[in-house]
Coordinates of C-alpha atoms and ligand atoms in Angstrom, one line a residue:
X1 CA -64.6 100.0 -194.7
X2 CA -67.4 97.5 -195.5
X3 CA -66.6 94.2 -197.2
X4 CA -68.1 95.5 -200.4
X5 CA -65.4 98.2 -200.5
X6 CA -62.5 95.7 -200.4
X7 CA -59.5 96.9 -202.3
X8 CA -58.1 94.6 -204.9
X9 CA -54.3 94.6 -204.6
X10 CA -53.4 93.9 -208.2
X11 CA -55.8 95.9 -210.3
X12 CA -56.1 95.0 -214.0
X13 CA -53.0 96.6 -215.7
X14 CA -51.7 94.8 -218.8
X15 CA -48.9 93.2 -216.7
X16 CA -51.5 91.6 -214.4
X17 CA -53.7 90.4 -217.2
X18 CA -50.7 89.0 -219.0
X19 CA -50.4 86.7 -216.0
X20 CA -54.1 85.9 -215.6
X21 CA -54.8 85.2 -219.3
X22 CA -52.1 82.5 -219.2
X23 CA -54.3 80.4 -217.0
X24 CA -56.2 77.4 -218.1
X25 CA -58.3 74.7 -216.5
X26 CA -55.3 72.4 -217.0
X27 CA -52.7 74.6 -215.3
X28 CA -55.0 76.2 -212.7
X29 CA -58.0 73.9 -211.9
X30 CA -56.8 70.3 -212.5
X31 CA -58.2 69.3 -209.1
X32 CA -61.7 70.3 -210.3
X33 CA -61.6 69.1 -213.9
X34 CA -62.5 65.4 -213.0
X35 CA -65.8 66.8 -211.5
X36 CA -66.8 68.8 -214.5
X37 CA -69.1 66.6 -216.6
X38 CA -71.3 67.7 -219.6
X39 CA -74.5 69.4 -218.6
X40 CA -73.4 70.9 -215.3
X41 CA -73.9 74.6 -214.6
X42 CA -70.9 76.5 -213.3
X43 CA -70.5 79.9 -211.6
X44 CA -66.9 81.3 -211.7
X45 CA -66.6 84.1 -209.2
X46 CA -63.8 86.6 -209.5
X47 CA -63.3 85.3 -213.0
X48 CA -61.0 88.1 -214.2
X49 CA -60.3 87.8 -217.9
X50 CA -62.0 84.5 -218.0
X51 CA -59.6 82.1 -219.6
X52 CA -60.2 79.4 -217.0
X53 CA -64.0 80.1 -217.3
X54 CA -63.9 79.5 -221.0
X55 CA -62.2 76.1 -220.5
X56 CA -65.0 75.2 -218.0
X57 CA -67.5 76.1 -220.8
X58 CA -65.9 73.6 -223.1
X59 CA -65.8 70.9 -220.4
X60 CA -69.4 71.1 -219.3
X61 CA -71.1 72.0 -222.6
X62 CA -74.1 72.3 -223.1
X63 CA -74.2 73.2 -219.4
X64 CA -74.2 77.0 -218.8
X65 CA -71.1 78.7 -217.4
X66 CA -71.2 82.2 -216.0
X67 CA -68.1 84.3 -215.1
X68 CA -68.6 87.0 -212.5
X69 CA -66.3 89.8 -211.5
X70 CA -66.6 93.0 -209.5
X71 CA -64.5 95.0 -212.1
X72 CA -66.5 96.1 -215.2
X73 CA -63.4 96.6 -217.3
X74 CA -62.3 93.0 -216.9
X75 CA -65.8 91.8 -217.5
X76 CA -65.8 93.7 -220.8
X77 CA -62.4 92.1 -221.7
X78 CA -63.7 88.6 -220.8
X79 CA -66.9 89.2 -222.8
X80 CA -64.9 90.3 -225.9
X81 CA -62.6 87.3 -225.7
X82 CA -65.6 84.9 -225.2
X83 CA -67.2 86.3 -228.4
X84 CA -64.1 85.3 -230.4
X85 CA -64.4 81.7 -229.0
X86 CA -68.0 81.2 -230.2
X87 CA -69.0 79.3 -227.1
X88 CA -72.7 79.7 -226.8
X89 CA -72.9 78.4 -223.2
X90 CA -70.4 81.1 -221.8
X91 CA -71.2 84.6 -220.5
X92 CA -69.8 87.2 -218.1
X93 CA -71.4 89.7 -215.8
X94 CA -70.4 92.1 -213.1
X95 CA -71.2 91.0 -209.5
X96 CA -69.9 90.8 -206.0
X97 CA -68.9 87.6 -204.3
X98 CA -70.4 88.8 -201.0
X99 CA -73.9 89.4 -202.5
X100 CA -74.5 87.1 -205.4
X101 CA -77.7 88.0 -207.3
X102 CA -79.0 84.4 -207.6
X103 CA -81.5 82.3 -205.8
X104 CA -80.4 79.5 -203.4
X105 CA -79.1 76.3 -205.0
X106 CA -78.8 77.7 -208.6
X107 CA -75.4 76.2 -209.7
X108 CA -73.9 72.7 -209.7
X109 CA -70.4 74.1 -209.2
X110 CA -69.3 77.4 -207.7
X111 CA -65.6 78.2 -208.3
X112 CA -63.2 80.9 -207.3
X113 CA -59.5 81.0 -208.3
X114 CA -57.0 83.3 -206.6
X115 CA -59.9 85.4 -205.2
X116 CA -60.3 84.6 -201.4
X117 CA -56.8 85.9 -200.7
X118 CA -57.9 89.4 -201.7
X119 CA -61.0 89.6 -199.5
X120 CA -61.4 91.0 -196.1
X121 CA -64.1 88.4 -195.3
X122 CA -63.2 85.1 -197.1
X123 CA -65.5 83.2 -194.8
X124 CA -68.5 85.4 -195.7
X125 CA -67.7 84.9 -199.3
X126 CA -67.6 81.1 -198.9
X127 CA -71.0 81.2 -197.2
X128 CA -72.4 83.1 -200.1
X129 CA -70.8 80.7 -202.6
X130 CA -72.4 77.8 -200.6
X131 CA -75.8 79.5 -200.7
X132 CA -76.0 79.5 -204.5
X133 CA -74.6 76.0 -204.9
X134 CA -77.1 73.1 -205.3
X135 CA -77.5 70.6 -202.4
X136 CA -74.9 67.9 -203.4
X137 CA -73.0 70.4 -205.5
X138 CA -69.5 71.7 -205.2
X139 CA -67.8 74.8 -204.0
X140 CA -64.2 74.7 -205.4
X141 CA -61.5 77.2 -204.3
X142 CA -57.8 77.6 -205.0
X143 CA -55.4 80.2 -203.7
X144 CA -51.7 80.7 -203.6
X145 CA -49.8 80.9 -200.3
X146 CA -47.3 83.8 -200.5
X147 CA -45.1 82.9 -197.5
X148 CA -45.0 79.3 -198.9
X149 CA -43.3 80.5 -202.1
X150 CA -39.6 79.6 -202.4
X151 CA -36.9 80.7 -204.9
X152 CA -33.3 80.6 -206.0
X153 CA -31.0 82.6 -206.3
X154 CA -31.6 84.2 -202.9
X155 CA -31.7 87.8 -204.1
X156 CA -32.3 90.4 -201.4
X157 CA -34.7 92.3 -203.8
X158 CA -37.0 89.2 -203.9
X159 CA -37.0 89.0 -200.1
X160 CA -37.9 92.7 -200.1
X161 CA -40.6 92.1 -202.7
X162 CA -42.2 89.5 -200.5
X163 CA -42.0 91.8 -197.4
X164 CA -43.7 94.7 -199.4
X165 CA -46.3 92.3 -200.9
X166 CA -47.3 91.1 -197.4
X167 CA -47.4 94.6 -196.0
X168 CA -49.5 95.9 -198.9
X169 CA -52.0 93.0 -198.9
X170 CA -52.4 93.2 -195.1
X171 CA -52.9 97.0 -195.4
X172 CA -55.9 96.1 -197.6
X173 CA -57.0 93.7 -194.8
X174 CA -56.5 90.7 -197.1
X175 CA -54.6 87.4 -196.4
X176 CA -51.7 86.6 -198.8
X177 CA -51.0 83.3 -197.0
X178 CA -54.4 82.1 -198.0
X179 CA -53.6 78.6 -199.3
X180 CA -52.9 77.1 -195.9
X181 CA -56.2 78.6 -194.5
X182 CA -58.7 77.3 -197.0
X183 CA -59.7 74.3 -194.9
X184 CA -60.1 76.5 -191.8
X185 CA -62.2 79.1 -193.8
X186 CA -64.4 76.4 -195.3
X187 CA -65.1 74.8 -191.9
X188 CA -65.9 78.3 -190.5
X189 CA -68.3 78.8 -193.4
X190 CA -70.2 75.6 -192.3
X191 CA -68.8 73.0 -194.8
X192 CA -68.3 69.5 -193.3
X193 CA -67.3 67.6 -196.4
X194 CA -64.0 69.1 -197.6
X195 CA -61.4 67.5 -199.8
X196 CA -58.1 69.4 -199.6
X197 CA -55.2 69.2 -202.1
X198 CA -52.3 71.3 -203.4
X199 CA -50.5 72.0 -206.6
X200 CA -47.5 74.1 -207.5
X201 CA -46.7 76.5 -210.3
X202 CA -43.0 76.2 -211.1
X203 CA -40.9 78.7 -213.1
X204 CA -37.5 77.1 -213.7
X205 CA -37.0 76.8 -217.5
X206 CA -35.4 79.6 -219.5
X207 CA -38.8 80.4 -221.1
X208 CA -40.9 80.2 -217.9
X209 CA -38.4 82.1 -215.9
X210 CA -38.2 85.0 -218.5
X211 CA -42.0 85.2 -218.6
X212 CA -42.5 85.1 -214.8
X213 CA -39.7 87.7 -214.2
X214 CA -41.1 90.0 -216.9
X215 CA -44.6 89.9 -215.4
X216 CA -43.4 90.8 -211.9
X217 CA -40.7 93.3 -213.1
X218 CA -43.5 95.2 -214.8
X219 CA -46.2 94.7 -212.1
X220 CA -44.1 96.2 -209.3
X221 CA -43.6 99.5 -211.2
X222 CA -46.8 99.8 -213.4
X223 CA -49.7 98.1 -211.8
X224 CA -52.0 98.9 -208.8
X225 CA -49.2 97.2 -206.7
X226 CA -47.1 100.3 -207.4
X227 CA -49.9 102.8 -207.1
X228 CA -51.1 101.5 -203.8
X229 CA -47.6 101.0 -202.3
X230 CA -46.8 104.6 -203.0
X231 CA -50.2 105.9 -202.0
X232 CA -50.0 104.2 -198.6
X233 CA -46.4 105.4 -198.1
X234 CA -45.1 101.8 -198.0
X235 CA -42.6 102.3 -200.8
X236 CA -41.2 105.1 -203.0
X237 CA -40.4 104.9 -206.8
X238 CA -36.8 104.1 -206.1
X239 CA -37.5 101.0 -204.0
X240 CA -40.1 99.8 -206.6
X241 CA -37.5 100.2 -209.3
X242 CA -35.0 98.1 -207.2
X243 CA -37.6 95.4 -206.9
X244 CA -38.2 95.4 -210.6
X245 CA -34.4 95.2 -211.4
X246 CA -34.2 92.3 -208.9
X247 CA -36.9 90.4 -210.7
X248 CA -35.1 91.0 -214.1
X249 CA -31.9 89.8 -212.5
X250 CA -33.6 86.6 -211.2
X251 CA -35.1 86.1 -214.7
X252 CA -31.6 85.9 -216.3
X253 CA -30.2 83.4 -213.7
X254 CA -29.7 80.2 -215.7
X255 CA -30.3 78.2 -212.5
X256 CA -33.2 80.3 -211.3
X257 CA -36.2 78.6 -209.6
X258 CA -39.5 80.0 -208.4
X259 CA -42.1 77.8 -206.8
X260 CA -45.7 78.9 -206.0
X261 CA -47.7 76.5 -203.8
X262 CA -51.5 76.6 -204.2
X263 CA -54.0 75.3 -201.7
X264 CA -57.2 73.8 -203.1
X265 CA -60.5 72.5 -201.7
X266 CA -63.5 70.8 -203.1
X267 CA -66.3 71.4 -200.5
X268 CA -69.5 69.5 -200.9
X269 CA -72.7 71.3 -200.2
Ligands
LIG1 C1 -56.3 87.4 -208.9 S1 -57.7 87.7 -209.9 C2 -58.2 86.1 -210.5 C3 -58.9 86.1 -211.8 C4 -59.2 84.6 -212.3 N1 -60.0 83.9 -211.4 C5 -57.9 83.9 -212.6 O1 -57.5 83.1 -211.8 O2 -57.3 84.2 -213.7 C6 -59.0 88.1 -208.7 C7 -60.2 88.7 -209.4 O3 -61.2 88.8 -208.3 C8 -62.0 90.0 -208.6 N2 -62.6 90.4 -207.3 C9 -62.0 90.9 -206.2 N3 -63.0 91.2 -205.3 C10 -64.1 90.7 -205.7 C11 -65.5 90.7 -205.2 N4 -65.8 91.2 -204.0 N5 -66.4 90.1 -206.0 C12 -66.2 89.6 -207.2 N6 -64.9 89.7 -207.8 C13 -63.9 90.2 -207.0 C14 -60.9 91.0 -209.1 O4 -61.6 92.0 -209.8 C15 -60.1 90.1 -209.9 O5 -60.5 90.1 -211.3

């Protein structure tokens, strides 16, 4: 399998996009926002449905913002959403992070959110991001760290969900514990000026818990997570349904807590 044939563990089912479209620059890229000044050009790689990308366009206008994704269906969704926003400095295209179709030094900022964890060659991807960033520009990356996640109550179904998620991602030769590896990957890609940080997503209010539980209860039975788990022989429909029920049970716990740590780096070119 070549890097270009990487398998994306989540796919783009509604239950996945429900999660990704909730993302904003404020809740997912606060570490980068202070660097985004008017007039900068931004490339957002693996932009998905592009809600973070659209916020970037507002922050750097009139600078141009381009969102890129390998999946044409999500590029179409992002393009349709962007048309409703009437942001004339925002566009979306298909493209591959390993082989960006741009000259060297094209963008002031090159960003990827929750993308490197899905790749078989995150260091190669960072090298390519660095190539298209201007000298003095920024490569900004943020990824969750799955084994760093913690939750309460300690339901066995959630432990089993974590075990299956790890097994599935690793079957796709990806690295779900990406957050803790970002500095290492950036150093290996040749960066020497790296500013690390971290920020959490927390689901612990009734509203946030219900939302997060609903997303995962649906994802484990309806999304590519379910299809790939069964196709690889890692889980059957019965186990997936138990995981889904476990997520729903967690979502009704009045004292429920789910913490997702994210690693972040600002790497200067
Ligand atoms: C977890 S989603 C993140 C989407 C968005 N950045 C966000 O945070 O909402 C990862 C995205 O990376 C895309 N992707 C995976 N491999 C890619 C590659 N080799 N080149 C470009 N995009 C890729 C997937 O199609 C998916 O839309």
